[in-house]
Coordinates of C-alpha atoms in Angstrom, one line a residue:
M1 CA -59.5 -115.5 -167.6
S2 CA -60.3 -115.0 -171.3
L3 CA -60.4 -117.6 -174.0
R4 CA -59.3 -116.9 -177.6
L5 CA -60.1 -117.7 -181.2
L6 CA -57.8 -117.2 -184.1
L7 CA -57.2 -113.9 -185.7
P8 CA -55.9 -113.3 -189.2
P9 CA -52.3 -112.3 -189.8
R10 CA -51.4 -108.7 -189.6
G11 CA -52.3 -106.9 -192.9
S12 CA -55.3 -109.1 -193.7
L13 CA -58.3 -107.3 -195.1
L14 CA -60.8 -106.7 -192.3
L15 CA -64.5 -105.9 -192.6
L16 CA -66.3 -104.0 -189.8
F17 CA -69.9 -104.7 -189.0
P18 CA -71.6 -102.3 -186.6
L19 CA -73.7 -104.0 -183.9
R20 CA -76.5 -102.5 -181.9
R21 CA -74.8 -100.3 -179.3
R22 CA -75.3 -101.7 -175.8
Q23 CA -77.0 -99.8 -173.1
T24 CA -75.0 -98.8 -170.1
P25 CA -74.8 -102.0 -168.1
R26 CA -76.4 -102.4 -164.7
P27 CA -75.7 -105.2 -162.2
P28 CA -77.9 -108.0 -163.6
P29 CA -80.1 -109.9 -161.2
F30 CA -79.7 -113.2 -162.9
R31 CA -76.5 -115.2 -162.6
T32 CA -75.2 -118.0 -164.7
T33 CA -73.3 -121.1 -163.8
A34 CA -70.6 -120.2 -166.3
T35 CA -67.0 -119.6 -165.3
D36 CA -66.5 -115.8 -164.8
V37 CA -65.2 -114.1 -167.9
P38 CA -64.4 -110.4 -167.8
H39 CA -66.7 -108.4 -170.1
R40 CA -65.2 -105.8 -172.4
A41 CA -67.8 -103.6 -174.2
S42 CA -67.3 -103.3 -177.9
S43 CA -69.5 -101.6 -180.5
F44 CA -67.9 -103.2 -183.5
F45 CA -66.9 -106.8 -184.5
S46 CA -64.0 -107.3 -186.8
I47 CA -64.4 -110.0 -189.3
P48 CA -61.4 -111.6 -191.2
I49 CA -62.5 -112.0 -194.8
R50 CA -59.9 -114.6 -195.5
A51 CA -59.4 -116.1 -192.1
F52 CA -60.4 -119.7 -193.0
T53 CA -58.4 -122.1 -195.2
G54 CA -60.5 -125.2 -195.3
V55 CA -62.2 -127.6 -193.0
S56 CA -59.3 -127.7 -190.6
G57 CA -60.7 -124.5 -189.2
M58 CA -58.4 -121.5 -188.8
A59 CA -55.6 -120.1 -190.9
A60 CA -52.2 -121.4 -190.2
G61 CA -49.8 -119.4 -188.1
T62 CA -52.4 -117.2 -186.6
H63 CA -53.1 -116.2 -183.0
Q64 CA -56.2 -116.7 -181.0
R65 CA -58.7 -114.0 -180.1
T66 CA -61.1 -113.7 -177.2
V67 CA -64.6 -115.2 -177.3
E68 CA -66.5 -113.0 -174.9
V69 CA -68.9 -115.0 -172.8
R70 CA -70.7 -113.0 -170.2
E71 CA -70.8 -114.1 -166.6
S72 CA -74.5 -113.3 -166.4
V73 CA -77.6 -113.0 -168.5
E74 CA -78.4 -109.3 -168.8
L75 CA -82.1 -108.9 -169.3
T76 CA -83.8 -105.9 -170.9
E77 CA -86.6 -104.2 -168.9
E78 CA -89.2 -105.9 -171.3
E79 CA -87.7 -109.3 -170.6
E80 CA -87.7 -108.8 -166.8
R81 CA -91.3 -107.7 -167.0
I82 CA -92.3 -110.7 -169.1
F83 CA -90.5 -113.2 -166.9
A84 CA -92.0 -111.7 -163.7
R85 CA -95.5 -112.0 -165.2
L86 CA -94.9 -115.7 -166.1
L87 CA -93.7 -116.4 -162.5
D88 CA -96.8 -114.6 -161.2
V89 CA -99.0 -117.0 -163.2
V90 CA -97.1 -120.0 -161.9
R91 CA -97.4 -118.9 -158.3
H92 CA -101.1 -117.7 -158.6
F93 CA -102.3 -121.0 -159.8
G94 CA -99.8 -123.2 -157.9
L95 CA -98.7 -124.8 -161.1
G96 CA -95.2 -125.8 -159.9
T97 CA -94.0 -125.3 -163.4
Q98 CA -90.3 -124.8 -164.2
L99 CA -90.0 -122.1 -166.9
R100 CA -86.9 -122.4 -169.0
V101 CA -85.9 -120.2 -171.9
A102 CA -84.3 -122.5 -174.4
G103 CA -81.6 -122.5 -177.1
G104 CA -80.5 -119.5 -179.2
W105 CA -81.8 -116.8 -176.9
V106 CA -79.5 -118.1 -174.1
R107 CA -76.6 -118.4 -176.4
D108 CA -76.9 -114.9 -177.8
K109 CA -77.4 -113.4 -174.3
L110 CA -74.2 -115.0 -173.1
L111 CA -72.4 -113.6 -176.2
G112 CA -73.7 -110.2 -175.4
K113 CA -76.0 -110.0 -178.3
G114 CA -79.7 -109.0 -178.3
S115 CA -82.4 -111.6 -179.2
A116 CA -86.1 -111.3 -179.6
D117 CA -86.6 -115.0 -180.2
I118 CA -87.8 -116.2 -176.8
D119 CA -88.8 -119.9 -176.7
I120 CA -90.0 -121.2 -173.3
A121 CA -89.9 -124.9 -172.4
L122 CA -92.4 -126.2 -169.9
D123 CA -91.8 -129.3 -167.8
N124 CA -95.3 -130.3 -166.7
M125 CA -97.9 -128.9 -169.1
T126 CA -98.6 -128.1 -172.7
G127 CA -97.9 -124.7 -174.2
Q128 CA -101.5 -124.1 -175.0
N129 CA -102.6 -124.9 -171.4
F130 CA -100.1 -122.5 -170.0
C131 CA -101.1 -119.7 -172.4
E132 CA -104.7 -120.2 -171.2
R133 CA -103.6 -119.8 -167.6
V134 CA -101.8 -116.5 -168.6
N135 CA -105.0 -115.2 -170.0
E136 CA -106.9 -116.3 -166.9
Y137 CA -104.4 -114.3 -164.8
S138 CA -104.8 -111.3 -167.1
K139 CA -108.6 -111.4 -166.6
F140 CA -108.0 -111.7 -162.8
M141 CA -105.8 -108.6 -163.0
G142 CA -108.5 -106.7 -165.0
E143 CA -106.3 -106.7 -168.2
E144 CA -107.0 -107.5 -171.8
Q145 CA -106.7 -111.1 -172.8
K146 CA -104.5 -112.0 -175.8
G147 CA -105.1 -114.4 -178.6
I148 CA -103.4 -117.7 -178.6
G149 CA -101.9 -119.1 -181.7
V150 CA -101.2 -122.9 -181.9
I151 CA -98.7 -124.2 -184.3
Q152 CA -99.5 -127.8 -185.0
C153 CA -96.9 -130.5 -185.4
N154 CA -95.4 -130.6 -188.9
P155 CA -92.6 -133.2 -189.0
D156 CA -91.8 -132.5 -192.7
Q157 CA -90.8 -129.0 -191.6
S158 CA -88.9 -130.2 -188.6
K159 CA -91.8 -129.3 -186.3
H160 CA -92.2 -132.3 -184.0
L161 CA -94.2 -130.9 -181.1
E162 CA -97.1 -128.5 -180.9
T163 CA -96.2 -125.0 -180.0
A164 CA -98.4 -122.3 -178.6
R165 CA -97.6 -118.6 -179.2
M166 CA -99.0 -115.4 -177.6
L167 CA -98.1 -111.7 -177.3
I168 CA -96.9 -110.7 -173.9
Y169 CA -96.0 -107.1 -173.3
G170 CA -95.5 -106.5 -177.0
I171 CA -93.2 -109.5 -177.6
W172 CA -94.2 -112.8 -179.2
I173 CA -93.4 -115.8 -176.9
D174 CA -93.4 -119.4 -177.9
F175 CA -94.3 -122.1 -175.3
V176 CA -93.6 -125.8 -175.8
N177 CA -93.1 -128.9 -173.7
L178 CA -89.7 -130.3 -172.9
R179 CA -89.3 -133.4 -175.1
S180 CA -87.3 -136.4 -176.0
E181 CA -86.9 -137.8 -179.5
K182 CA -86.3 -141.3 -180.8
Y183 CA -85.6 -141.8 -184.5
A184 CA -86.5 -144.8 -186.6
E185 CA -83.9 -146.4 -188.9
N186 CA -85.1 -145.0 -192.2
S187 CA -86.8 -141.7 -191.2
R188 CA -85.8 -138.3 -190.0
I189 CA -89.2 -137.9 -188.3
P190 CA -88.8 -138.9 -184.7
T191 CA -91.2 -140.4 -182.1
V192 CA -91.6 -137.5 -179.7
E193 CA -92.4 -137.8 -176.0
I194 CA -92.6 -135.5 -173.1
G195 CA -89.1 -135.5 -171.6
T196 CA -86.9 -134.1 -168.9
A197 CA -84.8 -131.0 -169.2
K198 CA -81.7 -133.1 -169.7
E199 CA -83.3 -135.2 -172.4
D200 CA -84.4 -132.1 -174.1
A201 CA -80.9 -130.6 -174.0
L202 CA -79.3 -133.8 -175.3
R203 CA -81.7 -134.1 -178.3
R204 CA -80.7 -130.6 -179.6
D205 CA -78.5 -130.0 -182.6
L206 CA -75.5 -128.3 -181.0
T207 CA -74.1 -128.0 -177.5
I208 CA -74.1 -124.2 -177.8
N209 CA -77.9 -124.4 -178.5
S210 CA -78.6 -126.7 -175.7
L211 CA -78.4 -124.2 -172.8
F212 CA -81.4 -123.2 -170.7
F213 CA -82.1 -120.1 -168.7
N214 CA -84.2 -121.2 -165.8
I215 CA -86.5 -118.3 -165.0
N216 CA -87.5 -119.8 -161.6
T217 CA -84.0 -120.2 -160.3
K218 CA -82.5 -117.3 -162.3
S219 CA -79.6 -119.3 -163.6
V220 CA -78.2 -120.8 -166.8
E221 CA -78.4 -124.6 -166.9
D222 CA -75.8 -126.5 -168.9
L223 CA -77.3 -130.0 -168.7
T224 CA -75.1 -131.5 -171.4
G225 CA -72.1 -130.4 -169.4
R226 CA -70.5 -128.9 -172.5
G227 CA -72.5 -126.0 -173.7
L228 CA -70.7 -123.3 -171.8
E229 CA -67.3 -124.7 -172.4
D230 CA -67.9 -125.0 -176.2
L231 CA -69.3 -121.5 -176.3
K232 CA -66.1 -120.2 -174.6
K233 CA -63.9 -122.2 -176.9
G234 CA -65.8 -121.1 -180.0
L235 CA -66.5 -124.7 -180.8
I236 CA -69.4 -126.2 -182.8
D237 CA -70.2 -129.7 -181.6
T238 CA -73.2 -132.0 -181.0
P239 CA -74.4 -133.1 -177.6
L240 CA -74.5 -136.8 -178.7
P241 CA -72.1 -138.5 -181.2
A242 CA -72.1 -136.4 -184.4
K243 CA -72.6 -139.2 -186.9
S244 CA -75.7 -140.6 -185.2
T245 CA -77.0 -137.0 -184.6
F246 CA -76.6 -136.3 -188.4
L247 CA -78.1 -139.6 -189.4
D248 CA -81.1 -138.9 -187.2
D249 CA -81.6 -135.5 -188.9
P250 CA -79.1 -134.7 -191.7
L251 CA -80.3 -131.1 -191.8
R252 CA -78.2 -130.6 -188.7
V253 CA -75.1 -130.7 -190.8
L254 CA -76.1 -127.5 -192.5
R255 CA -77.2 -125.9 -189.2
A256 CA -73.8 -126.7 -187.8
I257 CA -72.1 -125.0 -190.7
R258 CA -74.4 -122.0 -190.5
F259 CA -73.7 -121.4 -186.9
A260 CA -69.9 -122.0 -187.3
A261 CA -69.9 -119.3 -190.1
R262 CA -72.2 -116.9 -188.2
F263 CA -70.0 -116.8 -185.1
S264 CA -66.6 -117.5 -186.7
F265 CA -66.5 -120.7 -184.6
T266 CA -64.6 -123.9 -185.4
L267 CA -66.2 -127.2 -186.3
A268 CA -65.2 -130.0 -184.0
E269 CA -63.0 -132.7 -185.7
D270 CA -65.4 -135.5 -185.1
L271 CA -68.3 -133.4 -186.4
K272 CA -66.3 -132.6 -189.6
E273 CA -65.6 -136.3 -190.1
A274 CA -69.3 -137.2 -189.6
A275 CA -70.4 -134.4 -192.0
S276 CA -68.1 -135.8 -194.7
D277 CA -69.3 -139.3 -194.2
E278 CA -70.8 -140.7 -197.4
K279 CA -73.9 -142.1 -195.7
V280 CA -74.6 -138.8 -194.0
K281 CA -74.2 -137.0 -197.4
S282 CA -76.5 -139.5 -199.0
E283 CA -79.1 -139.1 -196.3
L284 CA -78.9 -135.3 -196.6
G285 CA -79.7 -135.6 -200.3
S286 CA -82.5 -138.1 -199.9
K287 CA -84.2 -137.5 -196.5
I288 CA -84.3 -133.7 -196.4
S289 CA -86.6 -131.7 -198.6
R290 CA -85.1 -129.2 -201.1
E291 CA -87.1 -126.4 -199.4
R292 CA -85.4 -127.1 -196.1
I293 CA -81.9 -127.2 -197.7
G294 CA -82.6 -124.0 -199.6
H295 CA -83.8 -122.3 -196.4
E296 CA -80.6 -123.1 -194.6
V297 CA -78.4 -122.0 -197.6
D298 CA -80.4 -118.7 -197.9
L299 CA -79.8 -118.0 -194.2
M300 CA -76.1 -118.5 -194.8
M301 CA -76.0 -116.3 -197.8
S302 CA -77.9 -113.5 -196.0
D303 CA -75.7 -113.7 -192.9
K304 CA -72.5 -111.9 -192.2
H305 CA -70.1 -114.6 -193.2
P306 CA -71.4 -116.4 -196.3
V307 CA -67.9 -117.1 -197.6
N308 CA -66.9 -119.1 -194.5
A309 CA -70.2 -121.1 -194.8
L310 CA -69.7 -122.0 -198.5
R311 CA -66.1 -123.0 -197.8
Y312 CA -67.3 -125.5 -195.3
I313 CA -69.9 -126.8 -197.7
R314 CA -67.2 -127.2 -200.3
D315 CA -64.4 -128.6 -198.1
L316 CA -66.7 -131.1 -196.4
G317 CA -67.7 -132.5 -199.9
L318 CA -71.3 -131.3 -199.7
F319 CA -71.4 -128.8 -202.6
Y320 CA -72.9 -131.1 -205.2
V321 CA -75.4 -132.5 -202.6
V322 CA -76.6 -129.0 -201.7
F323 CA -76.4 -127.5 -205.2
A324 CA -77.7 -130.4 -207.2
F325 CA -77.0 -130.1 -210.9
P326 CA -79.4 -131.3 -213.6
E327 CA -78.5 -134.2 -215.9
K328 CA -77.1 -133.8 -219.4
L329 CA -75.4 -130.5 -219.1
E330 CA -74.1 -128.4 -222.0
P331 CA -71.2 -128.1 -221.7
P332 CA -70.6 -131.0 -219.2
A333 CA -69.9 -130.1 -215.6
L334 CA -66.3 -130.1 -214.5
D335 CA -65.1 -131.8 -211.3
K336 CA -63.8 -128.5 -209.9
H337 CA -66.9 -126.4 -210.2
D338 CA -67.3 -126.5 -206.4
W339 CA -63.9 -124.8 -206.1
L340 CA -64.5 -122.4 -209.0
C341 CA -67.9 -121.3 -207.6
V342 CA -66.7 -120.7 -204.0
S343 CA -63.5 -118.9 -205.2
H344 CA -65.7 -116.5 -207.2
L345 CA -67.9 -115.9 -204.1
E346 CA -64.8 -115.2 -202.1
A347 CA -63.4 -112.8 -204.7
A348 CA -66.8 -111.0 -204.9
W349 CA -66.9 -110.7 -201.1
N350 CA -63.4 -109.1 -201.0
L351 CA -64.2 -106.8 -203.9
A352 CA -67.6 -105.7 -202.6
H353 CA -66.3 -104.8 -199.2
S354 CA -63.4 -103.0 -200.8
I355 CA -65.8 -100.8 -202.8
G356 CA -68.4 -100.5 -200.1
R357 CA -72.2 -100.7 -199.8
S358 CA -72.7 -98.4 -202.7
V359 CA -72.7 -101.5 -204.9
F360 CA -76.1 -102.4 -203.5
S361 CA -77.7 -98.9 -203.7
G362 CA -80.4 -99.6 -206.3
G363 CA -82.7 -96.7 -205.6
S364 CA -85.8 -96.2 -203.6
D365 CA -88.0 -98.4 -206.0
S366 CA -85.6 -101.3 -205.9
K367 CA -85.2 -104.1 -203.4
S368 CA -83.4 -103.4 -200.2
Q369 CA -79.6 -103.3 -200.0
D370 CA -79.6 -106.6 -198.1
E371 CA -81.6 -108.2 -200.8
Q372 CA -79.4 -106.8 -203.5
Q373 CA -76.3 -108.1 -201.6
R374 CA -77.9 -111.5 -201.3
L375 CA -78.7 -111.8 -205.0
C376 CA -75.3 -110.4 -205.9
L377 CA -73.6 -113.1 -203.9
Y378 CA -75.7 -115.8 -205.5
S379 CA -74.8 -114.3 -208.9
A380 CA -71.1 -114.4 -208.0
L381 CA -71.2 -117.9 -206.7
F382 CA -72.8 -119.3 -209.9
T383 CA -70.8 -117.2 -212.3
P384 CA -68.6 -120.1 -213.4
V385 CA -71.7 -122.0 -214.6
R386 CA -73.6 -119.0 -216.1
N387 CA -73.1 -120.3 -219.6
M388 CA -74.2 -123.9 -218.9
F389 CA -77.7 -125.1 -220.0
Y390 CA -79.8 -128.2 -219.9
M391 CA -82.8 -129.4 -221.9
D392 CA -86.1 -129.4 -220.0
K393 CA -89.0 -131.8 -220.7
K394 CA -90.2 -129.5 -223.5
S395 CA -86.7 -129.6 -225.2
K396 CA -86.2 -126.0 -224.2
K397 CA -82.7 -124.8 -223.2
V398 CA -82.7 -123.6 -219.6
P399 CA -79.8 -122.0 -217.7
V400 CA -78.3 -124.3 -215.1
V401 CA -78.3 -121.4 -212.7
S402 CA -82.1 -121.3 -213.0
Y403 CA -82.4 -125.0 -212.2
I404 CA -80.2 -124.7 -209.1
I405 CA -82.1 -121.7 -207.7
R406 CA -85.6 -123.1 -208.5
D407 CA -85.2 -126.8 -208.1
S408 CA -82.1 -127.5 -206.0
L409 CA -82.8 -124.8 -203.5
K410 CA -86.5 -124.2 -204.1
L411 CA -86.0 -120.4 -203.8
K412 CA -88.4 -117.9 -205.4
A413 CA -88.7 -118.0 -209.2
S414 CA -88.1 -114.3 -209.2
D415 CA -84.7 -114.9 -207.6
A416 CA -83.7 -117.3 -210.4
D417 CA -84.9 -114.8 -213.1
T418 CA -83.0 -111.9 -211.5
I419 CA -79.7 -113.9 -211.2
V420 CA -79.9 -115.0 -214.8
N421 CA -80.7 -111.5 -215.9
I422 CA -77.7 -110.2 -213.9
H423 CA -75.4 -112.7 -215.7
V424 CA -76.8 -111.6 -219.1
A425 CA -76.4 -108.0 -218.3
S426 CA -72.9 -108.5 -217.0
E427 CA -71.8 -109.7 -220.4
K428 CA -73.3 -106.6 -222.1
F429 CA -71.5 -104.5 -219.5
A430 CA -68.2 -106.0 -220.5
E431 CA -68.7 -104.6 -224.0
L432 CA -69.9 -101.2 -222.6
I433 CA -66.8 -101.0 -220.3
L434 CA -64.5 -101.3 -223.4
L435 CA -66.5 -98.6 -225.1
L436 CA -66.3 -96.2 -222.1
E437 CA -62.6 -96.8 -221.5
S438 CA -61.1 -96.9 -225.0
N439 CA -63.7 -96.4 -227.8
E440 CA -62.0 -99.3 -229.6
N441 CA -65.3 -101.1 -230.2
L442 CA -67.2 -97.9 -231.0
E443 CA -68.0 -98.8 -234.6
T444 CA -69.0 -102.4 -233.7
V445 CA -71.5 -101.1 -231.1
K446 CA -72.8 -98.4 -233.4
E447 CA -73.5 -101.0 -236.1
K448 CA -75.6 -103.0 -233.6
L449 CA -77.6 -99.9 -232.7
D450 CA -78.2 -98.5 -236.2
D451 CA -80.9 -99.7 -238.5
E452 CA -82.5 -98.6 -241.8
Y453 CA -84.7 -96.1 -239.9
L454 CA -82.4 -94.8 -237.2
E455 CA -78.7 -93.8 -237.2
I456 CA -77.3 -93.1 -233.8
P457 CA -75.0 -90.0 -233.7
T458 CA -71.5 -91.1 -232.9
D459 CA -71.2 -88.9 -229.8
L460 CA -74.4 -90.5 -228.4
V461 CA -73.6 -94.2 -228.9
K462 CA -72.4 -94.6 -225.3
H463 CA -75.5 -93.0 -224.0
V464 CA -77.9 -95.1 -226.0
F465 CA -76.0 -98.4 -225.4
A466 CA -75.7 -97.9 -221.7
G467 CA -79.3 -96.8 -221.5
L468 CA -80.6 -99.9 -223.2
I469 CA -78.6 -102.1 -220.8
L470 CA -79.9 -100.3 -217.7
R471 CA -83.5 -100.4 -219.0
E472 CA -83.2 -104.2 -219.1
I473 CA -81.6 -104.8 -215.7
K474 CA -83.2 -101.8 -214.0
G475 CA -82.3 -101.3 -210.3
F476 CA -79.8 -104.1 -210.3
W477 CA -77.5 -102.4 -212.8
R478 CA -74.8 -101.7 -210.2
V479 CA -74.9 -105.4 -209.3
A480 CA -74.6 -106.5 -212.9
L481 CA -71.7 -104.0 -213.4
F482 CA -70.1 -105.4 -210.3
I483 CA -70.3 -109.0 -211.6
S484 CA -68.9 -107.8 -215.0
I485 CA -65.9 -106.2 -213.3
L486 CA -65.4 -109.3 -211.2
V487 CA -65.4 -111.7 -214.2
Y488 CA -63.8 -109.7 -217.0
P489 CA -61.0 -110.0 -217.7
E490 CA -61.1 -113.6 -216.5
V491 CA -58.3 -115.0 -214.4
G492 CA -57.1 -118.5 -213.6
N493 CA -57.9 -118.4 -209.9
A494 CA -60.4 -115.7 -209.0
S495 CA -59.8 -116.1 -205.3
D496 CA -56.0 -115.9 -205.4
S497 CA -56.1 -113.1 -208.0
L498 CA -58.5 -110.9 -206.1
G499 CA -56.8 -111.8 -202.9
K500 CA -53.9 -109.6 -204.0
Q501 CA -54.3 -106.0 -203.0
D502 CA -53.1 -104.6 -206.3
E503 CA -55.6 -106.5 -208.4
L504 CA -58.3 -105.7 -205.9
D505 CA -57.5 -102.0 -206.1
K506 CA -57.4 -102.1 -209.9
R507 CA -60.9 -103.6 -210.2
K508 CA -62.2 -101.4 -207.5
E509 CA -61.1 -98.3 -209.3
R510 CA -62.5 -99.7 -212.6
Y511 CA -65.9 -100.2 -211.0
I512 CA -65.9 -96.7 -209.5
S513 CA -64.8 -95.2 -212.8
V514 CA -67.5 -97.0 -214.9
E515 CA -70.2 -96.3 -212.3
R516 CA -69.3 -92.6 -212.4
S517 CA -69.4 -92.5 -216.2
I518 CA -72.9 -94.0 -216.2
T519 CA -74.2 -91.6 -213.6
N520 CA -72.6 -88.7 -215.5
L521 CA -74.6 -89.8 -218.5
D522 CA -77.6 -89.1 -216.4
L523 CA -78.9 -92.7 -216.9
D524 CA -79.5 -93.8 -213.3
G525 CA -83.3 -94.4 -213.3
V526 CA -83.5 -94.5 -217.1
W527 CA -85.8 -97.5 -216.9
K528 CA -88.5 -95.2 -215.5
M529 CA -88.5 -93.3 -218.8
K530 CA -91.9 -93.5 -220.4
P531 CA -92.2 -93.9 -224.2
L532 CA -93.4 -90.7 -225.9
L533 CA -95.8 -92.9 -227.9
D534 CA -97.7 -96.0 -226.9
G535 CA -98.7 -98.8 -229.2
K536 CA -101.9 -97.2 -230.3
A537 CA -100.2 -94.0 -231.2
I538 CA -97.6 -95.9 -233.2
M539 CA -100.3 -97.7 -235.1
G540 CA -101.8 -94.3 -236.0
V541 CA -98.5 -93.0 -237.3
M542 CA -97.9 -96.2 -239.3
Q543 CA -101.5 -96.1 -240.5
V544 CA -102.1 -99.8 -239.6
K545 CA -105.3 -101.2 -237.9
S546 CA -103.7 -104.0 -235.9
G547 CA -100.5 -104.5 -233.9
G548 CA -98.0 -107.3 -234.2
P549 CA -94.3 -107.7 -234.6
L550 CA -94.1 -104.5 -236.6
I551 CA -95.4 -102.4 -233.7
G552 CA -93.1 -104.2 -231.3
K553 CA -90.0 -103.3 -233.5
W554 CA -91.1 -99.7 -233.6
Q555 CA -91.5 -99.6 -229.8
Q556 CA -87.9 -100.8 -229.4
R557 CA -86.7 -98.3 -232.1
L558 CA -88.6 -95.5 -230.3
V559 CA -86.7 -96.2 -227.1
K560 CA -83.4 -95.8 -228.9
W561 CA -84.6 -92.6 -230.5
Q562 CA -85.5 -91.2 -227.1
L563 CA -82.1 -92.1 -225.7
A564 CA -80.5 -90.4 -228.7
H565 CA -82.7 -87.4 -228.3
P566 CA -83.1 -86.9 -224.5
Q567 CA -84.9 -83.5 -225.1
G568 CA -87.0 -84.7 -228.0
S569 CA -90.7 -84.0 -228.0
M570 CA -93.7 -86.2 -229.0
E571 CA -94.2 -84.1 -232.1
E572 CA -90.6 -84.5 -233.2
C573 CA -90.7 -88.2 -232.5
M574 CA -93.9 -88.5 -234.7
E575 CA -92.3 -86.5 -237.5
W576 CA -89.2 -88.7 -237.4
M577 CA -91.4 -91.8 -237.7
K578 CA -93.4 -90.4 -240.6
Q579 CA -90.3 -89.4 -242.5
S580 CA -88.8 -92.9 -241.8
E581 CA -91.9 -94.6 -243.1
Q582 CA -92.0 -92.5 -246.3
Q583 CA -88.3 -93.1 -246.9
S584 CA -88.9 -96.9 -246.5
K585 CA -91.7 -96.8 -249.1
R586 CA -89.5 -94.9 -251.6
Q587 CA -86.7 -97.4 -251.1
K588 CA -89.2 -100.3 -251.7
I589 CA -90.4 -98.7 -254.9
E590 CA -86.9 -98.1 -256.2
C591 CA -86.0 -101.7 -255.5
S592 CA -89.0 -103.0 -257.3
T593 CA -88.3 -100.9 -260.4

């Protein structure tokens, strides 16, 4: 019998993500206690881009689709070898230890997904002691002993029990005690004690993460009694009552959302009610460090379904807790910025997957496509607040986007700088797009580029203007162009507008046309263009002994001259500078007389 989740209506835009192709299955030696579910091999997973319509879960009027849960855990040859070695250690020393693989590895195996994250829970000894026994056995077998890494307790980082790690047959394995946790009233740091397997399962964040694979008995253990059932239903729920679970550790709210989005699962009703509780939201904002919140959000944005995750954050009333805004904004924040931001993310998601991965091809010297996609999605999410500022302690105007990335999420400062630069460049691209499409603003752009020393030929205005923009944004120019196409012309509801196929096609074609125009101008990589003259050479031409603002202006002017004269030589450039300087002196003399 197969169980089903909801599919989008016929005609909805689908996005295909290739998964690692499975090896030819062989009869697995390890059985689970799950109800038998027929396994159908599939090399692709279809994702409905607009399948969710709020916290109620699935879109109305849709049908269910199958959640494939394997009847057995299929091990790789490496995993079989590792587990056999661990059992040999237990038998050799007569330890009597039950070895259990915990959490996500079991879940992913039952879903037919690969996993390299093997965490082994021990029932009668510490991880470090067991690792030492592994090394003793290796020595007995005449094999090389491996180093043991011990990760100490760090409650502030949700690390409540010491973990030992070692390399076994080329794979890092973590070893930890089974444990129970008790939380004090006003702390998310629990009192941790050695516990039973059931206590360990019940203290976990979600039922689908509470499953064990018992290596000794070669079976899956569902000690909460709900893990397998919820996995088959595609349901995200907590082993213990959701509200008390979240009040114990409010970070679990974001973990629940992340896993619901990752697997396109549904949040249980009582879990949604608990996540929306005002006390839980308050505790999330006060108990959890901004670094931990930012880490969870970053995992969501880097995963396959960021739109679904952000919808849940918005619909559960968590947006302003997660993305805390600074005080005294200019202009003041609107009540609906949560809806505006998420609708722009959804619109960007639809448009990006309509265009394809070429949006994120920034060249070999740029960040990876995944990193470009991640920063593009952040840029889209915060597009509605791109023009908002606040005054810092030094009375300096700082973009709100920078505050959210740096302070609310505690992500890298370079992420904040890149996103702000993408927003700035996207506005310049809006002007360039008009120039490329109609020439109606040709004279306006030409006036901006011209100065008393340099007049840009009319037929090269596009080349120079586009080149200057690309030199500022560098390898992220396609992302900035994409955001510009997304935002301009602005629409009342970005999500609804770009949900319409005709508008999606129109903006897709516009992006492709402008991107082609820029590449036809031979500007991709123009930021690598080296100036024909450095600052010292410019000082020599200008016959000055020190630098300063004058040299800086000439360096900027020199870049425009090179863009206007792609084949120009150093000698020609120097001659132009000398003539310009002489002309300037004559004009000053004429003005004085």
